[in-house]
Amino acid sequence: MGDKIIETDSKGIPTKSNLPESPPIAVFYAVFNLIQMAIFGSMAYFFIVRNNEKGDAKVAILAEYDLGYVYIGAFVLKILQHIMGMNLGVARKAAKIHVPDQQVYQVKGAEGSKLGYVLLEGEGVLGRFNRAQRALQSYNESAPQIVLYFALGGFVYPQASLVLISLFSVLRFISALGYTSSADGRFGGFLASGATLFMIEGLVIMSGIRSILV
């Protein structure tokens, strides 16, 4: 099963963006992110952080060495990465380029102006290859932040972090399989994996704030 047929103009660019018309993309991304932080951060607190004496002892170590600022710094990195993603979303919507395409190419030379733009093949085995490749690259792009969160959260809450990162990995694999079939097929596993990552993020943020306020 491949992606649905997308109507394009004479140069091969889709005639309509597949991103929502409203609210503005920046607002949509920000609100969606804040809602997930609130929900899954609260779950991390009630199921992992609250009444966790071993975790409290680790937070005390962070406080002793002023390491809470490192934890907050990791969150700052994530926020700036998210803002860059919002910038990309705004540009993608204006350009009307659908995933998995990440660039638009133009044939240069004397005859180049007569040809359409060059985008990824979306049908058949080549389409499956392109989407599988994009699924892997999407994971690779976020991997440094994920590893950083896992290391920081794992110091304070090692068992919970192991469970969460394991669930995250499995769900991202499921997302990659879905993406290989179709662009929309990525959503189920991707959104579910995001829940586990937001919980790890909550552990990092709470550990940093608590150690600073001790």
CSV table of C-alpha atoms in Angstrom, one decimal:
chain,number,residue,atom,x,y,z
A,1,MET,CA,0.0,0.0,0.0
A,2,GLY,CA,1.5,3.4,-1.0
A,3,ASP,CA,0.5,6.9,-0.4
A,4,LYS,CA,-2.7,8.3,-1.8
A,5,ILE,CA,-2.5,10.2,-5.1
A,6,ILE,CA,-1.6,13.9,-4.6
A,7,GLU,CA,-2.8,16.5,-7.1
A,8,THR,CA,0.1,18.6,-8.4
A,9,ASP,CA,0.6,21.6,-10.6
A,10,SER,CA,2.5,21.4,-14.0
A,11,LYS,CA,5.9,21.5,-12.2
A,12,GLY,CA,5.0,18.6,-9.9
A,13,ILE,CA,4.4,20.6,-6.7
A,14,PRO,CA,1.3,19.6,-4.7
A,15,THR,CA,-1.6,22.1,-5.1
A,16,LYS,CA,-2.5,21.9,-1.5
A,17,SER,CA,-0.6,21.5,1.8
A,18,ASN,CA,-1.6,18.5,3.9
A,19,LEU,CA,-1.0,20.6,7.1
A,20,PRO,CA,-4.1,22.1,8.9
A,21,GLU,CA,-5.3,25.4,7.6
A,22,SER,CA,-5.8,26.7,11.1
A,23,PRO,CA,-4.6,27.4,13.7
A,24,PRO,CA,-1.2,28.8,12.5
A,25,ILE,CA,1.4,26.1,12.4
A,26,ALA,CA,3.5,27.7,15.2
A,27,VAL,CA,0.5,27.9,17.5
A,28,PHE,CA,-0.6,24.3,16.7
A,29,TYR,CA,2.9,22.9,17.4
A,30,ALA,CA,3.3,24.9,20.6
A,31,VAL,CA,-0.1,24.0,22.0
A,32,PHE,CA,0.2,20.3,21.1
A,33,ASN,CA,3.6,20.2,22.7
A,34,LEU,CA,2.4,21.9,25.9
A,35,ILE,CA,-0.6,19.6,26.3
A,36,GLN,CA,1.6,16.5,26.0
A,37,MET,CA,4.1,17.9,28.5
A,38,ALA,CA,1.4,18.6,31.0
A,39,ILE,CA,-0.3,15.2,30.6
A,40,PHE,CA,2.7,12.9,30.5
A,41,GLY,CA,4.8,15.0,32.8
A,42,SER,CA,2.0,14.6,35.4
A,43,MET,CA,2.0,10.9,34.8
A,44,ALA,CA,5.8,10.8,35.4
A,45,TYR,CA,5.3,12.6,38.7
A,46,PHE,CA,2.5,10.5,40.1
A,47,PHE,CA,3.8,7.1,38.9
A,48,ILE,CA,7.6,7.6,39.2
A,49,VAL,CA,8.8,10.7,41.1
A,50,ARG,CA,6.3,11.0,44.0
A,51,ASN,CA,7.4,9.1,47.2
A,52,ASN,CA,10.5,7.8,45.5
A,53,GLU,CA,13.2,7.8,48.2
A,54,LYS,CA,16.0,6.6,45.9
A,55,GLY,CA,15.1,9.2,43.4
A,56,ASP,CA,15.1,11.9,46.2
A,57,ALA,CA,18.6,10.8,47.2
A,58,LYS,CA,19.9,11.2,43.6
A,59,VAL,CA,18.3,14.6,43.4
A,60,ALA,CA,20.2,15.6,46.6
A,61,ILE,CA,23.4,14.6,44.8
A,62,LEU,CA,22.5,16.8,41.8
A,63,ALA,CA,21.9,19.6,44.3
A,64,GLU,CA,25.2,19.1,46.0
A,65,TYR,CA,27.1,19.6,42.7
A,66,ASP,CA,24.8,22.2,41.1
A,67,LEU,CA,24.0,19.7,38.4
A,68,GLY,CA,20.4,20.7,38.1
A,69,TYR,CA,21.4,23.5,35.7
A,70,VAL,CA,22.7,20.8,33.4
A,71,TYR,CA,19.3,19.1,33.4
A,72,ILE,CA,17.5,22.4,32.7
A,73,GLY,CA,20.1,23.0,29.9
A,74,ALA,CA,19.1,19.7,28.2
A,75,PHE,CA,15.5,21.0,28.2
A,76,VAL,CA,16.6,24.3,26.7
A,77,LEU,CA,18.2,22.4,23.9
A,78,LYS,CA,15.0,20.5,23.2
A,79,ILE,CA,12.9,23.8,23.2
A,80,LEU,CA,15.2,25.4,20.6
A,81,GLN,CA,15.1,22.3,18.5
A,82,HIS,CA,11.3,22.3,18.7
A,83,ILE,CA,11.2,26.0,17.6
A,84,MET,CA,13.4,25.1,14.6
A,85,GLY,CA,10.9,22.4,13.8
A,86,MET,CA,8.1,25.0,14.0
A,87,ASN,CA,10.0,27.1,11.5
A,88,LEU,CA,10.3,24.1,9.2
A,89,GLY,CA,6.5,23.5,9.5
A,90,VAL,CA,5.7,27.0,8.5
A,91,ALA,CA,8.0,26.8,5.5
A,92,ARG,CA,6.6,23.4,4.5
A,93,LYS,CA,3.0,24.6,4.7
A,94,ALA,CA,3.8,27.6,2.5
A,95,ALA,CA,5.7,25.4,0.0
A,96,LYS,CA,2.9,22.8,0.1
A,97,ILE,CA,5.5,20.0,0.2
A,98,HIS,CA,4.4,16.7,1.8
A,99,VAL,CA,6.4,14.2,3.7
A,100,PRO,CA,8.6,12.3,3.1
A,101,ASP,CA,10.1,15.0,0.9
A,102,GLN,CA,12.7,17.1,2.8
A,103,GLN,CA,14.1,19.1,-0.2
A,104,VAL,CA,12.9,20.2,-3.6
A,105,TYR,CA,15.3,20.0,-6.5
A,106,GLN,CA,15.4,21.8,-9.8
A,107,VAL,CA,17.1,20.6,-13.0
A,108,LYS,CA,19.6,23.2,-14.1
A,109,GLY,CA,21.0,24.0,-17.5
A,110,ALA,CA,19.6,25.3,-20.8
A,111,GLU,CA,16.6,23.0,-20.8
A,112,GLY,CA,16.1,22.9,-17.1
A,113,SER,CA,13.4,25.5,-17.0
A,114,LYS,CA,11.2,23.3,-19.2
A,115,LEU,CA,11.2,20.5,-16.6
A,116,GLY,CA,9.3,20.1,-13.4
A,117,TYR,CA,10.8,20.0,-9.9
A,118,VAL,CA,12.4,16.8,-8.6
A,119,LEU,CA,10.7,15.1,-5.7
A,120,LEU,CA,10.8,11.6,-4.2
A,121,GLU,CA,9.1,8.7,-5.8
A,122,GLY,CA,6.1,7.7,-3.7
A,123,GLU,CA,4.8,4.6,-5.4
A,124,GLY,CA,5.9,0.9,-5.5
A,125,VAL,CA,9.0,-0.5,-4.0
A,126,LEU,CA,10.9,2.8,-4.6
A,127,GLY,CA,8.3,4.7,-2.6
A,128,ARG,CA,8.6,2.1,0.2
A,129,PHE,CA,12.3,2.6,0.2
A,130,ASN,CA,12.1,6.3,0.3
A,131,ARG,CA,9.7,6.3,3.3
A,132,ALA,CA,11.7,3.6,5.1
A,133,GLN,CA,14.8,5.8,4.7
A,134,ARG,CA,13.0,8.8,5.9
A,135,ALA,CA,11.7,6.9,9.0
A,136,LEU,CA,15.3,6.0,9.9
A,137,GLN,CA,16.7,9.5,9.3
A,138,SER,CA,13.9,11.0,11.4
A,139,TYR,CA,14.9,8.8,14.3
A,140,ASN,CA,18.6,9.6,13.8
A,141,GLU,CA,17.8,13.4,13.8
A,142,SER,CA,16.2,13.1,17.3
A,143,ALA,CA,18.6,10.4,18.7
A,144,PRO,CA,21.1,12.8,20.4
A,145,GLN,CA,18.4,14.5,22.4
A,146,ILE,CA,16.8,11.1,23.3
A,147,VAL,CA,20.2,9.7,24.4
A,148,LEU,CA,20.8,12.8,26.5
A,149,TYR,CA,17.4,12.6,28.2
A,150,PHE,CA,17.9,8.9,28.8
A,151,ALA,CA,21.3,9.4,30.4
A,152,LEU,CA,20.1,12.3,32.6
A,153,GLY,CA,16.8,10.8,33.6
A,154,GLY,CA,18.4,7.4,34.0
A,155,PHE,CA,20.8,8.6,36.7
A,156,VAL,CA,18.0,9.6,39.0
A,157,TYR,CA,15.4,7.0,38.0
A,158,PRO,CA,17.3,4.2,36.2
A,159,GLN,CA,14.6,1.5,36.3
A,160,ALA,CA,11.8,3.7,35.1
A,161,SER,CA,14.0,5.2,32.4
A,162,LEU,CA,14.9,1.8,31.1
A,163,VAL,CA,11.3,0.8,30.8
A,164,LEU,CA,10.3,4.1,29.1
A,165,ILE,CA,13.2,4.1,26.6
A,166,SER,CA,12.5,0.4,25.7
A,167,LEU,CA,8.9,1.3,25.0
A,168,PHE,CA,10.0,4.3,23.0
A,169,SER,CA,12.3,2.2,20.9
A,170,VAL,CA,9.6,-0.5,20.2
A,171,LEU,CA,7.0,2.1,19.3
A,172,ARG,CA,9.4,4.0,17.0
A,173,PHE,CA,10.1,0.7,15.2
A,174,ILE,CA,6.4,0.2,14.8
A,175,SER,CA,6.1,3.8,13.4
A,176,ALA,CA,8.9,3.1,10.9
A,177,LEU,CA,7.1,0.0,9.7
A,178,GLY,CA,3.9,2.1,9.3
A,179,TYR,CA,5.8,4.9,7.5
A,180,THR,CA,7.2,2.3,5.1
A,181,SER,CA,3.7,1.5,4.0
A,182,SER,CA,2.4,5.1,3.8
A,183,ALA,CA,3.2,8.5,5.1
A,184,ASP,CA,0.1,8.6,7.3
A,185,GLY,CA,1.1,5.1,8.7
A,186,ARG,CA,3.7,6.6,10.9
A,187,PHE,CA,1.4,8.4,13.2
A,188,GLY,CA,0.2,5.7,15.6
A,189,GLY,CA,3.6,4.5,16.7
A,190,PHE,CA,5.1,8.0,16.5
A,191,LEU,CA,2.5,9.6,18.8
A,192,ALA,CA,2.6,6.7,21.3
A,193,SER,CA,6.4,6.9,21.4
A,194,GLY,CA,6.2,10.6,22.0
A,195,ALA,CA,4.2,9.8,25.2
A,196,THR,CA,7.1,7.8,26.6
A,197,LEU,CA,9.6,10.5,25.6
A,198,PHE,CA,7.6,13.2,27.3
A,199,MET,CA,7.6,11.2,30.5
A,200,ILE,CA,11.4,10.9,30.4
A,201,GLU,CA,11.5,14.6,29.7
A,202,GLY,CA,9.3,15.2,32.7
A,203,LEU,CA,11.8,13.2,34.9
A,204,VAL,CA,14.7,15.4,33.6
A,205,ILE,CA,12.8,18.7,34.2
A,206,MET,CA,11.6,17.8,37.6
A,207,SER,CA,15.0,16.5,38.7
A,208,GLY,CA,16.6,19.7,37.5
A,209,ILE,CA,14.1,22.0,39.2
A,210,ARG,CA,14.0,20.1,42.4
A,211,SER,CA,17.7,20.0,42.8
A,212,ILE,CA,18.0,23.8,42.2
A,213,LEU,CA,15.2,24.5,44.7
A,214,VAL,CA,16.6,22.3,47.4
